[in-house]
Amino acid sequence: MGIPCVGGKVSFYNETRQGAIKPTPLVCVVGLVEDHGYGSRIMKSHAGDGDLLMIIGLTKEEMGGSEYYEYIHSILSADVPRVDLEYDKHARDALLALVRAGLVTSAHDCSKGGLAVAIAEMCIASGIGARVDLSNVPHTCTRLDDLLFSESHSRFLVSLRRDDLDAVNRVLADYPVHRGVIGAFNSDSLLLEYKGSSISISMDSMLDSYSSIARLMGHGG
């Protein structure tokens, strides 16, 4: 991966008053963020009105350990996401190349909570809703909820100016990664569409759920 690891730990015994936590491997890495004047510190909050939304990476049917399975279905067992280190390196290099070329306005990892949560977080951070066609998401899922909430590794969401789409595709052509333009930021709500069905979530509703301390604390108990 080309990243220096300065520490590591695997915890099989960590308990609170509520009980034991899951086995938790931890790895500490360090690195420098060089500022070349092209906006190298890309955040998830800088998507602009009219920007396109693109996903880099492949969503798989890997629901084990996911927030969705634990908090909606009370399931802890199932296939957990597997890491393909070679693919992960390609995906990260592709994202870095786009950032260095000044071709993305914002970026966000797609991890805890899955694709649906990552998109909602970008909308909340930017203050702009989005219209998303889930049919354009590269995936191997057979269920819609798996597509929305799988926590497969090596996935990133980026926003980009419409005029930069051709340049973005030229850069990504050098990397063996899945990608797809899945929507655009141009709304006051989040609209998710899939094979003729759709669901709309208002910005206020997303913000209320995201910032509710009581709701978040309830997850821990």
mmCIF file of C-alpha atoms in Angstrom:
data_model
loop_
_atom_site.group_PDB
_atom_site.id
_atom_site.type_symbol
_atom_site.label_atom_id
_atom_site.label_comp_id
_atom_site.label_asym_id
_atom_site.label_seq_id
_atom_site.Cartn_x
_atom_site.Cartn_y
_atom_site.Cartn_z
ATOM 1 C CA MET A 1 0.000 0.000 0.000
ATOM 2 C CA GLY A 2 2.973 2.321 0.410
ATOM 3 C CA ILE A 3 1.724 3.607 3.777
ATOM 4 C CA PRO A 4 3.899 3.470 6.930
ATOM 5 C CA CYS A 5 2.249 1.576 9.791
ATOM 6 C CA VAL A 6 3.498 2.855 13.135
ATOM 7 C CA GLY A 7 1.437 0.671 15.428
ATOM 8 C CA GLY A 8 -1.128 -2.062 15.661
ATOM 9 C CA LYS A 9 -3.330 -3.876 18.142
ATOM 10 C CA VAL A 10 -5.940 -6.612 18.151
ATOM 11 C CA SER A 11 -8.404 -6.399 21.034
ATOM 12 C CA PHE A 12 -10.327 -9.538 21.934
ATOM 13 C CA TYR A 13 -11.288 -8.384 25.408
ATOM 14 C CA ASN A 14 -12.834 -4.948 25.734
ATOM 15 C CA GLU A 15 -15.888 -4.669 27.912
ATOM 16 C CA THR A 16 -18.200 -1.949 29.139
ATOM 17 C CA ARG A 17 -21.016 -2.233 31.650
ATOM 18 C CA GLN A 18 -23.267 -3.208 28.754
ATOM 19 C CA GLY A 19 -21.036 -6.145 27.811
ATOM 20 C CA ALA A 20 -18.181 -7.065 25.502
ATOM 21 C CA ILE A 21 -17.497 -5.273 22.239
ATOM 22 C CA LYS A 22 -16.751 -7.034 18.965
ATOM 23 C CA PRO A 23 -13.159 -8.158 18.284
ATOM 24 C CA THR A 24 -11.479 -4.993 17.021
ATOM 25 C CA PRO A 25 -8.217 -4.898 15.052
ATOM 26 C CA LEU A 26 -6.642 -1.443 14.994
ATOM 27 C CA VAL A 27 -3.847 -0.172 12.761
ATOM 28 C CA CYS A 28 -2.237 3.248 13.115
ATOM 29 C CA VAL A 29 -0.774 4.863 9.993
ATOM 30 C CA VAL A 30 0.776 8.249 9.329
ATOM 31 C CA GLY A 31 1.211 10.374 6.256
ATOM 32 C CA LEU A 32 1.690 13.894 4.967
ATOM 33 C CA VAL A 33 -0.892 15.856 3.005
ATOM 34 C CA GLU A 34 0.990 18.003 0.552
ATOM 35 C CA ASP A 35 -0.609 21.288 -0.424
ATOM 36 C CA HIS A 36 0.038 21.953 -4.097
ATOM 37 C CA GLY A 37 -2.547 24.692 -4.392
ATOM 38 C CA TYR A 38 -5.120 22.570 -6.249
ATOM 39 C CA GLY A 39 -7.345 22.003 -3.248
ATOM 40 C CA SER A 40 -5.523 18.939 -1.969
ATOM 41 C CA ARG A 41 -7.598 18.910 1.212
ATOM 42 C CA ILE A 42 -10.781 17.728 -0.437
ATOM 43 C CA MET A 43 -13.764 17.537 1.918
ATOM 44 C CA LYS A 44 -17.215 15.985 1.648
ATOM 45 C CA SER A 45 -18.859 19.387 2.153
ATOM 46 C CA HIS A 46 -17.834 21.153 -1.056
ATOM 47 C CA ALA A 47 -20.252 19.697 -3.602
ATOM 48 C CA GLY A 48 -21.807 22.477 -5.656
ATOM 49 C CA ASP A 49 -25.287 22.910 -7.088
ATOM 50 C CA GLY A 50 -25.321 21.095 -10.429
ATOM 51 C CA ASP A 51 -22.260 18.940 -9.705
ATOM 52 C CA LEU A 52 -22.388 15.312 -10.812
ATOM 53 C CA LEU A 53 -22.105 12.476 -8.285
ATOM 54 C CA MET A 54 -19.804 9.579 -9.187
ATOM 55 C CA ILE A 55 -18.942 6.393 -7.331
ATOM 56 C CA ILE A 56 -15.578 4.653 -7.597
ATOM 57 C CA GLY A 57 -15.529 0.989 -6.565
ATOM 58 C CA LEU A 58 -17.780 -2.062 -6.509
ATOM 59 C CA THR A 59 -20.648 -2.702 -4.086
ATOM 60 C CA LYS A 60 -20.951 -6.362 -3.128
ATOM 61 C CA GLU A 61 -23.433 -8.457 -1.173
ATOM 62 C CA GLU A 62 -21.424 -8.254 2.054
ATOM 63 C CA MET A 63 -23.754 -7.445 4.925
ATOM 64 C CA GLY A 64 -22.062 -9.074 7.910
ATOM 65 C CA GLY A 65 -21.172 -6.572 10.619
ATOM 66 C CA SER A 66 -23.096 -3.794 8.887
ATOM 67 C CA GLU A 67 -25.015 -1.080 10.700
ATOM 68 C CA TYR A 68 -28.130 -2.116 8.785
ATOM 69 C CA TYR A 69 -28.014 -5.747 9.867
ATOM 70 C CA GLU A 70 -27.224 -4.884 13.479
ATOM 71 C CA TYR A 71 -29.688 -2.068 14.140
ATOM 72 C CA ILE A 72 -32.537 -2.945 11.769
ATOM 73 C CA HIS A 73 -32.469 -6.753 11.814
ATOM 74 C CA SER A 74 -30.441 -7.508 14.981
ATOM 75 C CA ILE A 75 -28.181 -9.787 12.935
ATOM 76 C CA LEU A 76 -24.457 -9.971 13.580
ATOM 77 C CA SER A 77 -23.569 -13.016 11.467
ATOM 78 C CA ALA A 78 -23.172 -13.085 7.662
ATOM 79 C CA ASP A 79 -20.398 -12.554 5.150
ATOM 80 C CA VAL A 80 -18.301 -9.595 6.269
ATOM 81 C CA PRO A 81 -16.672 -7.352 3.645
ATOM 82 C CA ARG A 82 -13.387 -8.706 2.320
ATOM 83 C CA VAL A 83 -10.459 -6.453 1.509
ATOM 84 C CA ASP A 84 -8.757 -6.783 -1.869
ATOM 85 C CA LEU A 85 -5.548 -4.859 -1.192
ATOM 86 C CA GLU A 86 -4.586 -4.620 -4.856
ATOM 87 C CA TYR A 87 -7.988 -3.249 -5.857
ATOM 88 C CA ASP A 88 -7.994 -0.944 -2.854
ATOM 89 C CA LYS A 89 -4.661 0.533 -3.947
ATOM 90 C CA HIS A 90 -5.998 1.112 -7.466
ATOM 91 C CA ALA A 91 -9.118 2.832 -6.101
ATOM 92 C CA ARG A 92 -7.133 5.110 -3.800
ATOM 93 C CA ASP A 93 -4.619 5.954 -6.518
ATOM 94 C CA ALA A 94 -7.473 6.796 -8.883
ATOM 95 C CA LEU A 95 -9.034 9.124 -6.329
ATOM 96 C CA LEU A 96 -5.686 10.750 -5.595
ATOM 97 C CA ALA A 97 -5.089 11.315 -9.315
ATOM 98 C CA LEU A 98 -8.438 13.092 -9.628
ATOM 99 C CA VAL A 99 -7.687 15.283 -6.627
ATOM 100 C CA ARG A 100 -4.234 16.191 -7.916
ATOM 101 C CA ALA A 101 -5.725 17.078 -11.296
ATOM 102 C CA GLY A 102 -8.224 19.403 -9.611
ATOM 103 C CA LEU A 103 -11.150 17.485 -11.100
ATOM 104 C CA VAL A 104 -13.276 16.787 -8.009
ATOM 105 C CA THR A 105 -15.063 19.313 -5.831
ATOM 106 C CA SER A 106 -15.657 16.944 -2.914
ATOM 107 C CA ALA A 107 -15.001 13.343 -1.906
ATOM 108 C CA HIS A 108 -16.256 10.965 0.760
ATOM 109 C CA ASP A 109 -15.525 7.375 1.711
ATOM 110 C CA CYS A 110 -18.378 4.919 1.401
ATOM 111 C CA SER A 111 -18.153 2.794 4.529
ATOM 112 C CA LYS A 112 -20.150 2.766 7.779
ATOM 113 C CA GLY A 113 -23.844 2.612 6.931
ATOM 114 C CA GLY A 114 -23.197 1.950 3.262
ATOM 115 C CA LEU A 115 -23.923 3.876 0.092
ATOM 116 C CA ALA A 116 -27.212 5.434 1.207
ATOM 117 C CA VAL A 117 -25.666 6.880 4.362
ATOM 118 C CA ALA A 118 -22.596 8.173 2.509
ATOM 119 C CA ILE A 119 -24.751 10.009 -0.038
ATOM 120 C CA ALA A 120 -26.908 11.472 2.726
ATOM 121 C CA GLU A 121 -23.800 12.656 4.584
ATOM 122 C CA MET A 122 -22.553 14.465 1.474
ATOM 123 C CA CYS A 123 -25.941 16.140 1.027
ATOM 124 C CA ILE A 124 -26.041 17.226 4.664
ATOM 125 C CA ALA A 125 -22.462 18.517 4.615
ATOM 126 C CA SER A 126 -22.975 20.453 1.373
ATOM 127 C CA GLY A 127 -26.475 21.685 2.164
ATOM 128 C CA ILE A 128 -27.685 20.456 -1.240
ATOM 129 C CA GLY A 129 -29.925 17.518 -2.047
ATOM 130 C CA ALA A 130 -29.304 15.037 -4.842
ATOM 131 C CA ARG A 131 -31.140 12.910 -7.368
ATOM 132 C CA VAL A 132 -29.575 9.458 -7.604
ATOM 133 C CA ASP A 133 -30.213 6.593 -10.028
ATOM 134 C CA LEU A 134 -29.093 3.464 -8.192
ATOM 135 C CA SER A 135 -29.197 1.469 -11.439
ATOM 136 C CA ASN A 136 -25.908 3.128 -12.390
ATOM 137 C CA VAL A 137 -24.068 1.897 -9.284
ATOM 138 C CA PRO A 138 -21.547 -0.871 -10.121
ATOM 139 C CA HIS A 139 -22.638 -3.806 -7.949
ATOM 140 C CA THR A 140 -23.178 -7.548 -7.612
ATOM 141 C CA CYS A 141 -26.132 -7.319 -5.200
ATOM 142 C CA THR A 142 -29.417 -9.169 -5.684
ATOM 143 C CA ARG A 143 -31.374 -7.083 -3.155
ATOM 144 C CA LEU A 144 -31.965 -3.355 -3.055
ATOM 145 C CA ASP A 145 -31.314 -3.086 0.671
ATOM 146 C CA ASP A 146 -27.955 -4.798 0.187
ATOM 147 C CA LEU A 147 -27.099 -2.267 -2.522
ATOM 148 C CA LEU A 148 -28.054 0.609 -0.230
ATOM 149 C CA PHE A 149 -26.433 -0.571 2.994
ATOM 150 C CA SER A 150 -23.607 -2.975 2.152
ATOM 151 C CA GLU A 151 -20.319 -1.778 3.636
ATOM 152 C CA SER A 152 -18.004 -3.147 0.932
ATOM 153 C CA HIS A 153 -14.500 -1.721 1.066
ATOM 154 C CA SER A 154 -12.603 0.403 -1.467
ATOM 155 C CA ARG A 155 -15.481 2.691 -2.486
ATOM 156 C CA PHE A 156 -15.488 6.457 -2.787
ATOM 157 C CA LEU A 157 -18.035 9.078 -3.737
ATOM 158 C CA VAL A 158 -16.865 12.188 -5.582
ATOM 159 C CA SER A 159 -18.613 15.252 -6.925
ATOM 160 C CA LEU A 160 -17.408 16.905 -10.096
ATOM 161 C CA ARG A 161 -18.312 19.726 -12.408
ATOM 162 C CA ARG A 162 -20.287 18.603 -15.461
ATOM 163 C CA ASP A 163 -17.737 20.147 -17.806
ATOM 164 C CA ASP A 164 -15.009 17.999 -16.230
ATOM 165 C CA LEU A 165 -16.675 14.620 -16.831
ATOM 166 C CA ASP A 166 -14.673 13.782 -19.961
ATOM 167 C CA ALA A 167 -11.417 14.696 -18.222
ATOM 168 C CA VAL A 168 -12.372 12.586 -15.198
ATOM 169 C CA ASN A 169 -13.084 9.581 -17.411
ATOM 170 C CA ARG A 170 -9.737 10.000 -19.162
ATOM 171 C CA VAL A 171 -7.921 9.944 -15.819
ATOM 172 C CA LEU A 172 -9.863 6.929 -14.543
ATOM 173 C CA ALA A 173 -9.204 4.999 -17.753
ATOM 174 C CA ASP A 174 -5.683 4.397 -16.431
ATOM 175 C CA TYR A 175 -6.966 2.541 -13.356
ATOM 176 C CA PRO A 176 -8.701 -0.877 -13.248
ATOM 177 C CA VAL A 177 -11.580 0.238 -11.025
ATOM 178 C CA HIS A 178 -15.355 0.280 -11.361
ATOM 179 C CA ARG A 179 -17.003 3.660 -11.683
ATOM 180 C CA GLY A 180 -20.330 5.225 -12.558
ATOM 181 C CA VAL A 181 -22.072 8.587 -12.623
ATOM 182 C CA ILE A 182 -25.032 7.933 -10.356
ATOM 183 C CA GLY A 183 -26.659 11.332 -9.962
ATOM 184 C CA ALA A 184 -26.354 15.056 -9.446
ATOM 185 C CA PHE A 185 -26.590 17.629 -6.664
ATOM 186 C CA ASN A 186 -29.481 19.865 -7.653
ATOM 187 C CA SER A 187 -32.328 19.492 -5.208
ATOM 188 C CA ASP A 188 -33.671 20.358 -1.776
ATOM 189 C CA SER A 189 -34.114 16.663 -0.941
ATOM 190 C CA LEU A 190 -32.454 13.305 -1.550
ATOM 191 C CA LEU A 191 -34.268 11.338 -4.242
ATOM 192 C CA LEU A 192 -33.209 7.706 -4.705
ATOM 193 C CA GLU A 193 -34.512 5.960 -7.829
ATOM 194 C CA TYR A 194 -34.255 2.299 -8.803
ATOM 195 C CA LYS A 195 -36.037 0.436 -11.603
ATOM 196 C CA GLY A 196 -39.147 2.598 -11.607
ATOM 197 C CA SER A 197 -39.423 3.008 -7.830
ATOM 198 C CA SER A 198 -38.250 5.986 -5.814
ATOM 199 C CA ILE A 199 -38.027 7.401 -2.320
ATOM 200 C CA SER A 200 -37.556 11.035 -1.367
ATOM 201 C CA ILE A 201 -36.065 12.234 1.916
ATOM 202 C CA SER A 202 -36.111 15.913 2.843
ATOM 203 C CA MET A 203 -32.955 17.698 3.914
ATOM 204 C CA ASP A 204 -34.592 18.559 7.243
ATOM 205 C CA SER A 205 -35.437 14.916 7.892
ATOM 206 C CA MET A 206 -31.895 13.763 7.112
ATOM 207 C CA LEU A 207 -30.356 16.469 9.259
ATOM 208 C CA ASP A 208 -32.681 15.689 12.161
ATOM 209 C CA SER A 209 -31.810 11.985 12.081
ATOM 210 C CA TYR A 210 -28.108 12.630 11.619
ATOM 211 C CA SER A 211 -27.791 15.108 14.473
ATOM 212 C CA SER A 212 -30.124 13.466 16.996
ATOM 213 C CA ILE A 213 -28.008 12.786 20.093
ATOM 214 C CA ALA A 214 -30.709 10.663 21.685
ATOM 215 C CA ARG A 215 -31.016 8.488 18.592
ATOM 216 C CA LEU A 216 -27.263 7.951 18.369
ATOM 217 C CA MET A 217 -26.940 7.149 22.065
ATOM 218 C CA GLY A 218 -29.751 4.643 21.711
ATOM 219 C CA HIS A 219 -27.602 2.655 19.282
ATOM 220 C CA GLY A 220 -25.058 2.020 22.011
ATOM 221 C CA GLY A 221 -27.488 0.436 24.423
#
